[in-house]
């Protein structure tokens, strides 16, 4: 509260600031460069520059890019010692026309991919009245990862996995040899089925030349009387209470997937024997 512009609350998929702070402290040092290629409202940028790391964010949607830039300015006004820059752009172009000059120099990439066209957003449950829901969509942009289909369409529209694979390949180009990519994601439900997004990310990252070095769990819970209390969304709780899905468990965590770049193999010298 007070650390971000009030307009930040409109984003439906914000990263928890404490989660960003913990990851930045664990996997980077003061003075190093942090990148978020899908930065949303700029949580990674704000927390990085407060921790004396320079930061760059890329965001596809103009609305969120403007808020991220505003949050970075606010952080500087509040005494953050480092600097941040937010660009509107497509993370699929990383190292291929976007931030080429920083390829191989980023100490930490911290990001979280959007998924699904509609997230929890803001909810108001009235007594005897229909549930009000707003700010539950990233945008109406069909090119946003959140709107891409699960599989490639007949018209040639890329799938979610295709686009995410491109972004992961770009992250591999940007990382320093000793750098790390930390990606937060959680499983989610689509028409009742549980989708293993973290597992899908691991497979795509390995294909992009990244090695999973750590897999941690960030609990999305509160603590009350020394007990963990789930902070599940209104809709998760509602579905569970109504038994909408058989044996439904509440999702109360995010996976923190940490990758390192595989060493690049040097091309054989001309005339060298195989």
PDB file of C-alpha atoms in Angstrom:
ATOM      1  CA  UNK A   1       0.000   0.000   0.000  1.00  0.00           C
ATOM      2  CA  UNK A   2       1.449   3.337  -1.083  1.00  0.00           C
ATOM      3  CA  UNK A   3       4.264   1.563  -2.931  1.00  0.00           C
ATOM      4  CA  UNK A   4       2.246   1.228  -6.171  1.00  0.00           C
ATOM      5  CA  UNK A   5      -0.110   3.507  -8.053  1.00  0.00           C
ATOM      6  CA  UNK A   6      -3.806   2.905  -7.225  1.00  0.00           C
ATOM      7  CA  UNK A   7      -4.429   1.972 -10.900  1.00  0.00           C
ATOM      8  CA  UNK A   8      -2.245  -1.109 -10.348  1.00  0.00           C
ATOM      9  CA  UNK A   9      -5.109  -2.959  -8.670  1.00  0.00           C
ATOM     10  CA  UNK A  10      -6.858  -3.301 -12.059  1.00  0.00           C
ATOM     11  CA  UNK A  11      -4.361  -5.906 -13.323  1.00  0.00           C
ATOM     12  CA  UNK A  12      -5.910  -9.386 -12.930  1.00  0.00           C
ATOM     13  CA  UNK A  13      -2.666 -11.367 -12.574  1.00  0.00           C
ATOM     14  CA  UNK A  14      -0.312  -9.417 -10.317  1.00  0.00           C
ATOM     15  CA  UNK A  15       2.774 -11.043  -8.797  1.00  0.00           C
ATOM     16  CA  UNK A  16       2.924 -10.738  -5.022  1.00  0.00           C
ATOM     17  CA  UNK A  17       5.591  -8.133  -4.136  1.00  0.00           C
ATOM     18  CA  UNK A  18       6.973 -10.286  -1.322  1.00  0.00           C
ATOM     19  CA  UNK A  19       7.442 -13.178  -3.757  1.00  0.00           C
ATOM     20  CA  UNK A  20       9.309 -10.894  -6.168  1.00  0.00           C
ATOM     21  CA  UNK A  21      11.501  -9.542  -3.341  1.00  0.00           C
ATOM     22  CA  UNK A  22      12.384 -13.025  -2.106  1.00  0.00           C
ATOM     23  CA  UNK A  23      13.373 -14.265  -5.580  1.00  0.00           C
ATOM     24  CA  UNK A  24      15.385 -11.132  -6.418  1.00  0.00           C
ATOM     25  CA  UNK A  25      17.333 -11.380  -3.157  1.00  0.00           C
ATOM     26  CA  UNK A  26      17.990 -15.099  -3.629  1.00  0.00           C
ATOM     27  CA  UNK A  27      19.135 -15.098  -7.247  1.00  0.00           C
ATOM     28  CA  UNK A  28      20.825 -11.734  -7.887  1.00  0.00           C
ATOM     29  CA  UNK A  29      23.205  -9.266  -6.261  1.00  0.00           C
ATOM     30  CA  UNK A  30      23.045  -5.464  -5.891  1.00  0.00           C
ATOM     31  CA  UNK A  31      24.200  -3.708  -9.041  1.00  0.00           C
ATOM     32  CA  UNK A  32      23.153  -6.547 -11.364  1.00  0.00           C
ATOM     33  CA  UNK A  33      20.525  -6.346 -14.095  1.00  0.00           C
ATOM     34  CA  UNK A  34      17.050  -7.856 -13.699  1.00  0.00           C
ATOM     35  CA  UNK A  35      14.659  -8.325 -16.643  1.00  0.00           C
ATOM     36  CA  UNK A  36      10.931  -9.086 -16.730  1.00  0.00           C
ATOM     37  CA  UNK A  37       9.757  -9.801 -20.303  1.00  0.00           C
ATOM     38  CA  UNK A  38       6.059  -9.901 -19.307  1.00  0.00           C
ATOM     39  CA  UNK A  39       6.161  -7.260 -16.609  1.00  0.00           C
ATOM     40  CA  UNK A  40       2.486  -6.295 -16.221  1.00  0.00           C
ATOM     41  CA  UNK A  41       2.290  -3.407 -13.753  1.00  0.00           C
ATOM     42  CA  UNK A  42       6.032  -3.634 -13.052  1.00  0.00           C
ATOM     43  CA  UNK A  43       6.184  -5.483  -9.721  1.00  0.00           C
ATOM     44  CA  UNK A  44       9.562  -6.986 -10.639  1.00  0.00           C
ATOM     45  CA  UNK A  45      10.908  -3.555 -11.612  1.00  0.00           C
ATOM     46  CA  UNK A  46       9.738  -1.810  -8.459  1.00  0.00           C
ATOM     47  CA  UNK A  47      11.054  -4.456  -6.088  1.00  0.00           C
ATOM     48  CA  UNK A  48      14.348  -4.795  -7.999  1.00  0.00           C
ATOM     49  CA  UNK A  49      15.240  -1.097  -7.900  1.00  0.00           C
ATOM     50  CA  UNK A  50      14.295  -0.847  -4.215  1.00  0.00           C
ATOM     51  CA  UNK A  51      16.855  -3.657  -3.735  1.00  0.00           C
ATOM     52  CA  UNK A  52      19.527  -1.765  -5.726  1.00  0.00           C
ATOM     53  CA  UNK A  53      19.286  -3.815  -8.925  1.00  0.00           C
ATOM     54  CA  UNK A  54      18.737  -2.068 -12.247  1.00  0.00           C
ATOM     55  CA  UNK A  55      15.678  -3.420 -14.037  1.00  0.00           C
ATOM     56  CA  UNK A  56      14.112  -3.524 -17.487  1.00  0.00           C
ATOM     57  CA  UNK A  57      10.551  -4.564 -18.224  1.00  0.00           C
ATOM     58  CA  UNK A  58       8.813  -5.465 -21.461  1.00  0.00           C
ATOM     59  CA  UNK A  59       5.021  -5.429 -21.640  1.00  0.00           C
ATOM     60  CA  UNK A  60       2.801  -6.108 -24.648  1.00  0.00           C
ATOM     61  CA  UNK A  61      -0.227  -4.116 -23.471  1.00  0.00           C
ATOM     62  CA  UNK A  62       0.046  -0.281 -23.544  1.00  0.00           C
ATOM     63  CA  UNK A  63      -2.202   0.109 -20.497  1.00  0.00           C
ATOM     64  CA  UNK A  64      -0.032  -2.025 -18.236  1.00  0.00           C
ATOM     65  CA  UNK A  65       3.233  -0.706 -19.701  1.00  0.00           C
ATOM     66  CA  UNK A  66       2.184   2.844 -18.786  1.00  0.00           C
ATOM     67  CA  UNK A  67       1.291   1.808 -15.233  1.00  0.00           C
ATOM     68  CA  UNK A  68       4.589  -0.094 -14.881  1.00  0.00           C
ATOM     69  CA  UNK A  69       6.513   3.009 -15.959  1.00  0.00           C
ATOM     70  CA  UNK A  70       4.537   5.089 -13.468  1.00  0.00           C
ATOM     71  CA  UNK A  71       5.262   2.612 -10.672  1.00  0.00           C
ATOM     72  CA  UNK A  72       8.988   2.767 -11.471  1.00  0.00           C
ATOM     73  CA  UNK A  73       8.891   6.583 -11.275  1.00  0.00           C
ATOM     74  CA  UNK A  74       7.049   6.353  -7.933  1.00  0.00           C
ATOM     75  CA  UNK A  75       9.713   3.957  -6.614  1.00  0.00           C
ATOM     76  CA  UNK A  76      12.454   6.430  -7.512  1.00  0.00           C
ATOM     77  CA  UNK A  77      10.534   9.224  -5.772  1.00  0.00           C
ATOM     78  CA  UNK A  78      10.364   7.004  -2.680  1.00  0.00           C
ATOM     79  CA  UNK A  79      14.137   6.592  -2.641  1.00  0.00           C
ATOM     80  CA  UNK A  80      14.829   3.461  -4.689  1.00  0.00           C
ATOM     81  CA  UNK A  81      18.588   3.621  -5.436  1.00  0.00           C
ATOM     82  CA  UNK A  82      18.655   1.867  -8.822  1.00  0.00           C
ATOM     83  CA  UNK A  83      17.003   2.601 -12.179  1.00  0.00           C
ATOM     84  CA  UNK A  84      14.245   0.951 -14.189  1.00  0.00           C
ATOM     85  CA  UNK A  85      13.004   1.178 -17.754  1.00  0.00           C
ATOM     86  CA  UNK A  86       9.744  -0.214 -19.132  1.00  0.00           C
ATOM     87  CA  UNK A  87       9.232  -0.801 -22.862  1.00  0.00           C
ATOM     88  CA  UNK A  88       6.055  -1.643 -24.694  1.00  0.00           C
ATOM     89  CA  UNK A  89       6.936  -4.578 -26.903  1.00  0.00           C
ATOM     90  CA  UNK A  90       6.523  -8.261 -27.714  1.00  0.00           C
ATOM     91  CA  UNK A  91       8.711 -10.545 -25.589  1.00  0.00           C
ATOM     92  CA  UNK A  92       8.824 -13.022 -28.472  1.00  0.00           C
ATOM     93  CA  UNK A  93      11.349 -10.667 -30.117  1.00  0.00           C
ATOM     94  CA  UNK A  94      13.885 -10.697 -27.267  1.00  0.00           C
ATOM     95  CA  UNK A  95      17.371 -10.775 -28.736  1.00  0.00           C
ATOM     96  CA  UNK A  96      15.906 -10.582 -32.238  1.00  0.00           C
ATOM     97  CA  UNK A  97      15.315  -6.869 -32.600  1.00  0.00           C
ATOM     98  CA  UNK A  98      14.348  -6.194 -28.981  1.00  0.00           C
ATOM     99  CA  UNK A  99      17.089  -5.412 -26.419  1.00  0.00           C
ATOM    100  CA  UNK A 100      19.726  -7.033 -28.651  1.00  0.00           C
ATOM    101  CA  UNK A 101      22.419  -4.891 -27.026  1.00  0.00           C
ATOM    102  CA  UNK A 102      21.819  -6.644 -23.680  1.00  0.00           C
ATOM    103  CA  UNK A 103      21.979 -10.219 -24.988  1.00  0.00           C
ATOM    104  CA  UNK A 104      24.084 -12.379 -22.701  1.00  0.00           C
ATOM    105  CA  UNK A 105      24.215  -9.760 -19.928  1.00  0.00           C
ATOM    106  CA  UNK A 106      21.146 -10.292 -17.723  1.00  0.00           C
ATOM    107  CA  UNK A 107      21.800 -11.749 -14.256  1.00  0.00           C
ATOM    108  CA  UNK A 108      18.174 -12.583 -13.449  1.00  0.00           C
ATOM    109  CA  UNK A 109      15.005 -12.867 -15.491  1.00  0.00           C
ATOM    110  CA  UNK A 110      11.932 -12.956 -13.251  1.00  0.00           C
ATOM    111  CA  UNK A 111       8.503 -13.256 -14.817  1.00  0.00           C
ATOM    112  CA  UNK A 112       5.128 -14.971 -14.758  1.00  0.00           C
ATOM    113  CA  UNK A 113       3.254 -15.837 -17.966  1.00  0.00           C
ATOM    114  CA  UNK A 114      -0.399 -14.913 -18.378  1.00  0.00           C
ATOM    115  CA  UNK A 115      -2.796 -17.773 -19.004  1.00  0.00           C
ATOM    116  CA  UNK A 116      -6.482 -17.910 -19.767  1.00  0.00           C
ATOM    117  CA  UNK A 117      -8.500 -14.960 -21.086  1.00  0.00           C
ATOM    118  CA  UNK A 118     -10.307 -14.431 -17.777  1.00  0.00           C
ATOM    119  CA  UNK A 119      -8.822 -14.420 -14.292  1.00  0.00           C
ATOM    120  CA  UNK A 120     -10.270 -13.699 -10.873  1.00  0.00           C
ATOM    121  CA  UNK A 121     -10.131  -9.909 -11.060  1.00  0.00           C
ATOM    122  CA  UNK A 122     -12.150  -7.910  -8.567  1.00  0.00           C
ATOM    123  CA  UNK A 123     -15.237  -9.524  -7.060  1.00  0.00           C
ATOM    124  CA  UNK A 124     -18.120  -8.227  -4.998  1.00  0.00           C
ATOM    125  CA  UNK A 125     -20.570 -10.767  -3.644  1.00  0.00           C
ATOM    126  CA  UNK A 126     -23.884  -9.177  -2.713  1.00  0.00           C
ATOM    127  CA  UNK A 127     -26.513 -10.609  -0.384  1.00  0.00           C
ATOM    128  CA  UNK A 128     -29.117 -12.118  -2.671  1.00  0.00           C
ATOM    129  CA  UNK A 129     -27.690 -10.254  -5.661  1.00  0.00           C
ATOM    130  CA  UNK A 130     -25.625 -11.587  -8.595  1.00  0.00           C
ATOM    131  CA  UNK A 131     -21.858 -11.594  -8.139  1.00  0.00           C
ATOM    132  CA  UNK A 132     -20.214  -8.481  -9.599  1.00  0.00           C
ATOM    133  CA  UNK A 133     -16.908  -9.039 -11.392  1.00  0.00           C
ATOM    134  CA  UNK A 134     -14.592  -6.523 -13.043  1.00  0.00           C
ATOM    135  CA  UNK A 135     -10.944  -6.052 -14.098  1.00  0.00           C
ATOM    136  CA  UNK A 136     -10.733  -9.774 -14.849  1.00  0.00           C
ATOM    137  CA  UNK A 137      -9.037  -9.596 -18.266  1.00  0.00           C
ATOM    138  CA  UNK A 138      -5.542  -8.651 -19.379  1.00  0.00           C
ATOM    139  CA  UNK A 139      -6.836  -7.043 -22.571  1.00  0.00           C
ATOM    140  CA  UNK A 140      -8.798  -7.697 -25.735  1.00  0.00           C
ATOM    141  CA  UNK A 141      -5.610  -8.184 -27.765  1.00  0.00           C
ATOM    142  CA  UNK A 142      -5.842 -11.553 -29.589  1.00  0.00           C
ATOM    143  CA  UNK A 143      -2.037 -11.699 -29.732  1.00  0.00           C
ATOM    144  CA  UNK A 144      -1.723 -11.764 -25.938  1.00  0.00           C
ATOM    145  CA  UNK A 145      -0.623 -15.141 -24.572  1.00  0.00           C
ATOM    146  CA  UNK A 146      -3.766 -15.202 -22.449  1.00  0.00           C
ATOM    147  CA  UNK A 147      -5.939 -15.328 -25.591  1.00  0.00           C
ATOM    148  CA  UNK A 148      -3.964 -17.837 -27.662  1.00  0.00           C
ATOM    149  CA  UNK A 149      -5.502 -21.274 -28.260  1.00  0.00           C
ATOM    150  CA  UNK A 150      -4.174 -24.445 -26.666  1.00  0.00           C
ATOM    151  CA  UNK A 151      -3.201 -25.779 -30.108  1.00  0.00           C
ATOM    152  CA  UNK A 152      -2.272 -24.128 -33.387  1.00  0.00           C
ATOM    153  CA  UNK A 153      -5.361 -23.103 -35.352  1.00  0.00           C
ATOM    154  CA  UNK A 154      -6.037 -23.880 -38.993  1.00  0.00           C
ATOM    155  CA  UNK A 155      -5.552 -20.232 -39.856  1.00  0.00           C
ATOM    156  CA  UNK A 156      -1.958 -20.402 -38.672  1.00  0.00           C
ATOM    157  CA  UNK A 157      -2.563 -18.619 -35.383  1.00  0.00           C
ATOM    158  CA  UNK A 158       0.154 -19.755 -32.958  1.00  0.00           C
ATOM    159  CA  UNK A 159      -0.718 -21.727 -29.862  1.00  0.00           C
ATOM    160  CA  UNK A 160       0.000 -20.664 -26.291  1.00  0.00           C
ATOM    161  CA  UNK A 161       2.875 -23.165 -26.169  1.00  0.00           C
ATOM    162  CA  UNK A 162       4.334 -21.876 -29.473  1.00  0.00           C
ATOM    163  CA  UNK A 163       4.415 -18.293 -28.208  1.00  0.00           C
ATOM    164  CA  UNK A 164       5.753 -19.219 -24.784  1.00  0.00           C
ATOM    165  CA  UNK A 165       8.500 -21.308 -26.421  1.00  0.00           C
ATOM    166  CA  UNK A 166       9.575 -18.226 -28.398  1.00  0.00           C
ATOM    167  CA  UNK A 167       9.711 -16.136 -25.219  1.00  0.00           C
ATOM    168  CA  UNK A 168      11.755 -18.778 -23.409  1.00  0.00           C
ATOM    169  CA  UNK A 169      14.195 -18.956 -26.325  1.00  0.00           C
ATOM    170  CA  UNK A 170      14.529 -15.164 -26.088  1.00  0.00           C
ATOM    171  CA  UNK A 171      15.193 -15.420 -22.357  1.00  0.00           C
ATOM    172  CA  UNK A 172      17.959 -17.907 -23.107  1.00  0.00           C
ATOM    173  CA  UNK A 173      19.561 -15.340 -25.458  1.00  0.00           C
ATOM    174  CA  UNK A 174      19.406 -12.597 -22.825  1.00  0.00           C
ATOM    175  CA  UNK A 175      20.857 -14.513 -19.864  1.00  0.00           C
ATOM    176  CA  UNK A 176      24.464 -14.142 -18.819  1.00  0.00           C
ATOM    177  CA  UNK A 177      26.386 -17.464 -18.675  1.00  0.00           C
ATOM    178  CA  UNK A 178      25.842 -17.584 -14.903  1.00  0.00           C
ATOM    179  CA  UNK A 179      22.382 -15.984 -15.021  1.00  0.00           C
ATOM    180  CA  UNK A 180      19.089 -17.496 -13.916  1.00  0.00           C
ATOM    181  CA  UNK A 181      15.524 -17.487 -15.160  1.00  0.00           C
ATOM    182  CA  UNK A 182      12.959 -17.632 -12.338  1.00  0.00           C
ATOM    183  CA  UNK A 183       9.439 -18.259 -13.520  1.00  0.00           C
ATOM    184  CA  UNK A 184       6.384 -18.369 -11.277  1.00  0.00           C
ATOM    185  CA  UNK A 185       3.318 -20.309 -12.374  1.00  0.00           C
ATOM    186  CA  UNK A 186       0.533 -22.322 -10.870  1.00  0.00           C
ATOM    187  CA  UNK A 187      -1.707 -25.119 -12.064  1.00  0.00           C
ATOM    188  CA  UNK A 188      -5.166 -23.916 -13.031  1.00  0.00           C
ATOM    189  CA  UNK A 189      -8.534 -25.287 -14.064  1.00  0.00           C
ATOM    190  CA  UNK A 190      -9.983 -25.135 -17.553  1.00  0.00           C
ATOM    191  CA  UNK A 191     -13.570 -26.392 -17.792  1.00  0.00           C
ATOM    192  CA  UNK A 192     -12.971 -28.421 -14.665  1.00  0.00           C
ATOM    193  CA  UNK A 193      -9.751 -30.096 -15.809  1.00  0.00           C
ATOM    194  CA  UNK A 194      -6.558 -29.333 -13.917  1.00  0.00           C
ATOM    195  CA  UNK A 195      -3.889 -27.958 -16.291  1.00  0.00           C
ATOM    196  CA  UNK A 196      -0.263 -28.563 -15.265  1.00  0.00           C
ATOM    197  CA  UNK A 197       1.172 -25.243 -16.462  1.00  0.00           C
ATOM    198  CA  UNK A 198       4.430 -25.592 -14.463  1.00  0.00           C
ATOM    199  CA  UNK A 199       5.110 -28.977 -16.050  1.00  0.00           C
ATOM    200  CA  UNK A 200       4.441 -27.565 -19.516  1.00  0.00           C
ATOM    201  CA  UNK A 201       6.872 -24.701 -18.846  1.00  0.00           C
ATOM    202  CA  UNK A 202       9.617 -27.112 -17.763  1.00  0.00           C
ATOM    203  CA  UNK A 203       9.316 -29.062 -21.024  1.00  0.00           C
ATOM    204  CA  UNK A 204       9.313 -25.915 -23.182  1.00  0.00           C
ATOM    205  CA  UNK A 205      12.266 -24.403 -21.299  1.00  0.00           C
ATOM    206  CA  UNK A 206      14.367 -27.535 -21.732  1.00  0.00           C
ATOM    207  CA  UNK A 207      13.680 -27.439 -25.471  1.00  0.00           C
ATOM    208  CA  UNK A 208      14.903 -23.810 -25.477  1.00  0.00           C
ATOM    209  CA  UNK A 209      18.275 -24.733 -23.973  1.00  0.00           C
ATOM    210  CA  UNK A 210      17.483 -24.096 -20.317  1.00  0.00           C
ATOM    211  CA  UNK A 211      18.098 -26.530 -17.455  1.00  0.00           C
ATOM    212  CA  UNK A 212      15.800 -26.755 -14.442  1.00  0.00           C
ATOM    213  CA  UNK A 213      18.065 -26.226 -11.428  1.00  0.00           C
ATOM    214  CA  UNK A 214      15.489 -25.687  -8.662  1.00  0.00           C
ATOM    215  CA  UNK A 215      11.762 -26.124  -8.166  1.00  0.00           C
ATOM    216  CA  UNK A 216      10.332 -24.443  -5.092  1.00  0.00           C
ATOM    217  CA  UNK A 217       6.866 -23.818  -3.728  1.00  0.00           C
ATOM    218  CA  UNK A 218       5.569 -20.390  -2.749  1.00  0.00           C
ATOM    219  CA  UNK A 219       2.569 -20.778  -0.467  1.00  0.00           C
ATOM    220  CA  UNK A 220      -0.231 -18.300  -1.153  1.00  0.00           C
ATOM    221  CA  UNK A 221      -1.513 -18.440   2.402  1.00  0.00           C
ATOM    222  CA  UNK A 222      -1.970 -16.419   5.495  1.00  0.00           C
ATOM    223  CA  UNK A 223      -1.000 -17.421   9.024  1.00  0.00           C
ATOM    224  CA  UNK A 224      -3.640 -17.407  11.752  1.00  0.00           C
ATOM    225  CA  UNK A 225      -3.022 -18.864  15.222  1.00  0.00           C
ATOM    226  CA  UNK A 226       0.140 -20.567  13.905  1.00  0.00           C
ATOM    227  CA  UNK A 227      -1.853 -22.319  11.178  1.00  0.00           C
ATOM    228  CA  UNK A 228      -1.730 -21.806   7.427  1.00  0.00           C
ATOM    229  CA  UNK A 229      -4.964 -20.389   6.021  1.00  0.00           C
ATOM    230  CA  UNK A 230      -5.628 -20.696   2.308  1.00  0.00           C
ATOM    231  CA  UNK A 231      -6.306 -17.493   0.392  1.00  0.00           C
ATOM    232  CA  UNK A 232      -8.105 -19.237  -2.422  1.00  0.00           C
ATOM    233  CA  UNK A 233     -10.167 -17.121  -4.770  1.00  0.00           C
ATOM    234  CA  UNK A 234     -13.893 -16.566  -4.305  1.00  0.00           C
ATOM    235  CA  UNK A 235     -14.575 -18.747  -7.343  1.00  0.00           C
ATOM    236  CA  UNK A 236     -12.411 -21.645  -6.136  1.00  0.00           C
ATOM    237  CA  UNK A 237     -14.181 -21.621  -2.780  1.00  0.00           C
ATOM    238  CA  UNK A 238     -17.585 -21.383  -4.431  1.00  0.00           C
ATOM    239  CA  UNK A 239     -16.884 -24.341  -6.747  1.00  0.00           C
ATOM    240  CA  UNK A 240     -15.588 -26.451  -3.866  1.00  0.00           C
ATOM    241  CA  UNK A 241     -18.543 -25.708  -1.596  1.00  0.00           C
ATOM    242  CA  UNK A 242     -20.967 -26.568  -4.387  1.00  0.00           C
ATOM    243  CA  UNK A 243     -18.957 -29.717  -5.333  1.00  0.00           C
ATOM    244  CA  UNK A 244     -18.868 -28.490  -8.936  1.00  0.00           C
ATOM    245  CA  UNK A 245     -15.834 -30.697  -9.605  1.00  0.00           C
ATOM    246  CA  UNK A 246     -15.324 -34.082  -7.998  1.00  0.00           C
ATOM    247  CA  UNK A 247     -12.565 -34.237  -5.345  1.00  0.00           C
ATOM    248  CA  UNK A 248     -11.564 -30.635  -6.044  1.00  0.00           C
ATOM    249  CA  UNK A 249      -8.611 -29.351  -4.007  1.00  0.00           C
ATOM    250  CA  UNK A 250      -7.899 -25.658  -3.511  1.00  0.00           C
ATOM    251  CA  UNK A 251      -4.821 -24.293  -5.294  1.00  0.00           C
ATOM    252  CA  UNK A 252      -2.832 -22.584  -2.567  1.00  0.00           C
ATOM    253  CA  UNK A 253       0.644 -22.262  -4.039  1.00  0.00           C
ATOM    254  CA  UNK A 254       2.723 -21.167  -6.986  1.00  0.00           C
ATOM    255  CA  UNK A 255       5.637 -23.129  -8.391  1.00  0.00           C
ATOM    256  CA  UNK A 256       8.893 -21.176  -8.578  1.00  0.00           C
ATOM    257  CA  UNK A 257      10.866 -22.717 -11.435  1.00  0.00           C
ATOM    258  CA  UNK A 258      14.527 -21.702 -11.641  1.00  0.00           C
ATOM    259  CA  UNK A 259      16.497 -22.396 -14.816  1.00  0.00           C
ATOM    260  CA  UNK A 260      20.113 -21.928 -15.857  1.00  0.00           C
ATOM    261  CA  UNK A 261      21.315 -21.657 -19.460  1.00  0.00           C
ATOM    262  CA  UNK A 262      22.924 -24.708 -20.994  1.00  0.00           C
ATOM    263  CA  UNK A 263      26.461 -23.940 -22.219  1.00  0.00           C
ATOM    264  CA  UNK A 264      26.511 -22.962 -25.883  1.00  0.00           C
ATOM    265  CA  UNK A 265      28.521 -25.388 -27.979  1.00  0.00           C
ATOM    266  CA  UNK A 266      31.162 -23.665 -30.056  1.00  0.00           C
ATOM    267  CA  UNK A 267      30.950 -24.244 -33.819  1.00  0.00           C
ATOM    268  CA  UNK A 268      33.752 -26.501 -35.128  1.00  0.00           C
ATOM    269  CA  UNK A 269      36.643 -24.671 -36.795  1.00  0.00           C
ATOM    270  CA  UNK A 270      36.835 -24.798 -40.555  1.00  0.00           C
ATOM    271  CA  UNK A 271      38.597 -27.885 -41.773  1.00  0.00           C
ATOM    272  CA  UNK A 272      38.400 -29.545 -38.374  1.00  0.00           C
ATOM    273  CA  UNK A 273      37.664 -33.255 -38.392  1.00  0.00           C
ATOM    274  CA  UNK A 274      34.356 -34.404 -36.991  1.00  0.00           C
TER     275      UNK A 274
END
